[in-house]
Amino acid sequence: MRAETNVKTRAKGHKAGYNTRNCSYIGMRGAQLGDSSLWRPASSLTATGERRLDAGPLVNRLSFLRFSLQPIVDSSEADTSERRPNSIVHEYFAQRESSYRRLDAERKRGWENPRGDDYFKRQQHKADSANDKKAAGLYKMMRKIGDEMQGSTCCLSPQHNSEGKMNILDICMAPGGYTASALKYNPSATACGITLPLDQGGHKVLLQSSSSTILFFDVTMLAKEYGVEEIPLSHPDPTSFRDDRPFLGQTFQLIFCDGQVLRTHTRPDYRERQEARRLTVSQLILALQRIRDGGTIVMLLHKIEAWRTLELLYRFSGFSAVRVFKPAKAHAKRSSFYLVASNVQPQSDAAKAAVKVWKQSWWGATFGGEKGTGSPESAVDEDHVRFVLEQFSSMFTELAMPIWKIQGDALSSWRP
C-alpha cells in the first residue's frame, strides 16, 4: 500500500479531493491547480486586491491570530516542554483511532525487544560509515522514492506558472536523488541545491546534471536570511555565520526540504541540543522565502502524531493544500514520511506569520539562553494543543491513518 492522502473540505455542497486522472488537486468549487479561481484554504483576495483571512474549514480569523503566536520546532526534540503536549495528542488519538492504537502497541513491542535496539544501531553505523557503494545505493533508493512519490502525488510533474519554466531548489540536497527524479519528469528544468560540505561531514553529491547549480555550506548558518543583521558579540563563534542570501531574487516552483541532523557533521558541542530545531526552521524559512506563488514544497518529517509535527501540518494548511506521502517499502518501519504542500501562497498572512515565528525560533535556538548559544523552546499552552485538535483532528486523521497503517504493518511482521 502506498500512503498519499489529501486534506478534504467539508463545506456543504462542495467536494475536495485529488484528481488522479490529471494529477491536479481539486479544492472548493472544483478549482484546479493553475486556475485563477484556485481555492485558498485560509485567505483570499478582496475586491481591491488586498489579502484577507477567511473563516474557512481549517483556519478562521480568530484561530489564525491565536495560532500565529505559538512557536514551532522539529518533532524529534524530546525535552520536557514537549512531553505534556505529546501526551495530550497521544491520549486523544488512542481513544479514537484503532489504527493508531495498533501502531502504538507494535512500537512498544519493539522497544521491549533488545534486538530492536541492536538493529537500529547497526543501521546507524551503516549510515555513518557510508562508502561510495553505499552512497550509490542511497542515491538509487531516493530516486525510487521520488518515482513512487510522483506516481502517488504527481508533485514532480511540470506545473503551470507565469514564468513558463520549472525551477527546482533542493535544500540539503546530497546525494541528490530527489532532484534527479524531478529532472526526469522535467528535462528542461533548472535545479539549484544547497548541501553540507564533505569536509564538515556531509554526503557526496551524485547528481550529474549540466543544468544544476550546487552550493556547499551549512544551511543553518544563514543569519541574514533568517532576519539577523548583527551577530551578538557574546556568541563564541560569531564569524561562523553567513550574511549572504543564496538564490536571492529567484523563485522556485518545486522545493525539497530533506535535511536531517547528521551524526557525521562536525559542529561545536553547544549546538547539539538545539540542532534539529535549527535545521528544521532554517529549511522552512528559506523555502517560504524562495517558493513561487502556487509552488510545491516537499519536506521530510517524522512521527506524524507528535505534537510539533501535527502543529506544522496545521500551520501549512493555512496557506497550502496539504498532502502526505510515505513509501510502501523504503523506511516502512520508521516513522518518517513526507509533507507535500502544493499551491503554496507565500504572500498570504498565514505564511508571513509562519515565517515570523520560525525566525524567532531560529534566534532562540541559536542565540537564546544564559550563554547565548541556544535555549529550548518555551512550554506549549495545553489549551492551545486542545484548540488545534478541535480545529484540525478530522482533517489530520485522514492524513495520518495511511501512515500509521504502513508503519504498523511493517512493525507487525518485523523480527529483528
mmCIF file of C-alpha atoms in Angstrom, residues 216-231 238-247 278-279 281-283 285-286 359 362-363 366:
data_model
loop_
_atom_site.group_PDB
_atom_site.id
_atom_site.type_symbol
_atom_site.label_atom_id
_atom_site.label_comp_id
_atom_site.label_asym_id
_atom_site.label_seq_id
_atom_site.Cartn_x
_atom_site.Cartn_y
_atom_site.Cartn_z
ATOM 1 C CA PHE A 216 28.191 23.817 -0.345
ATOM 2 C CA PHE A 217 27.645 25.236 3.140
ATOM 3 C CA ASP A 218 25.746 24.685 6.401
ATOM 4 C CA VAL A 219 22.211 25.954 5.769
ATOM 5 C CA THR A 220 21.626 26.642 9.484
ATOM 6 C CA MET A 221 24.194 29.480 9.457
ATOM 7 C CA LEU A 222 22.438 31.934 7.099
ATOM 8 C CA ALA A 223 21.922 34.609 9.745
ATOM 9 C CA LYS A 224 20.886 37.420 7.400
ATOM 10 C CA GLU A 225 18.444 35.165 5.547
ATOM 11 C CA TYR A 226 16.805 34.416 8.884
ATOM 12 C CA GLY A 227 16.412 38.075 9.826
ATOM 13 C CA VAL A 228 19.560 38.712 11.892
ATOM 14 C CA GLU A 229 21.586 41.770 10.888
ATOM 15 C CA GLU A 230 24.147 41.660 13.713
ATOM 16 C CA ILE A 231 25.519 38.597 15.489
ATOM 17 C CA PRO A 238 30.352 34.943 15.507
ATOM 18 C CA THR A 239 32.423 34.607 12.316
ATOM 19 C CA SER A 240 30.883 31.211 11.542
ATOM 20 C CA PHE A 241 27.631 32.846 10.400
ATOM 21 C CA ARG A 242 26.954 33.962 6.831
ATOM 22 C CA ASP A 243 25.464 37.228 5.638
ATOM 23 C CA ASP A 244 24.816 36.108 2.052
ATOM 24 C CA ARG A 245 21.349 35.150 0.843
ATOM 25 C CA PRO A 246 21.631 32.301 -1.677
ATOM 26 C CA PHE A 247 19.477 32.475 -4.808
ATOM 27 C CA ARG A 278 17.657 24.903 13.960
ATOM 28 C CA LEU A 279 17.797 22.710 10.863
ATOM 29 C CA VAL A 281 13.227 26.085 10.865
ATOM 30 C CA SER A 282 16.185 27.018 8.631
ATOM 31 C CA GLN A 283 14.746 24.910 5.816
ATOM 32 C CA ILE A 285 12.271 29.910 6.350
ATOM 33 C CA LEU A 286 14.404 29.563 3.236
ATOM 34 C CA LYS A 359 12.684 33.269 12.561
ATOM 35 C CA TRP A 362 15.847 30.132 14.924
ATOM 36 C CA TRP A 363 17.036 33.078 17.015
ATOM 37 C CA THR A 366 20.885 29.845 18.088
#
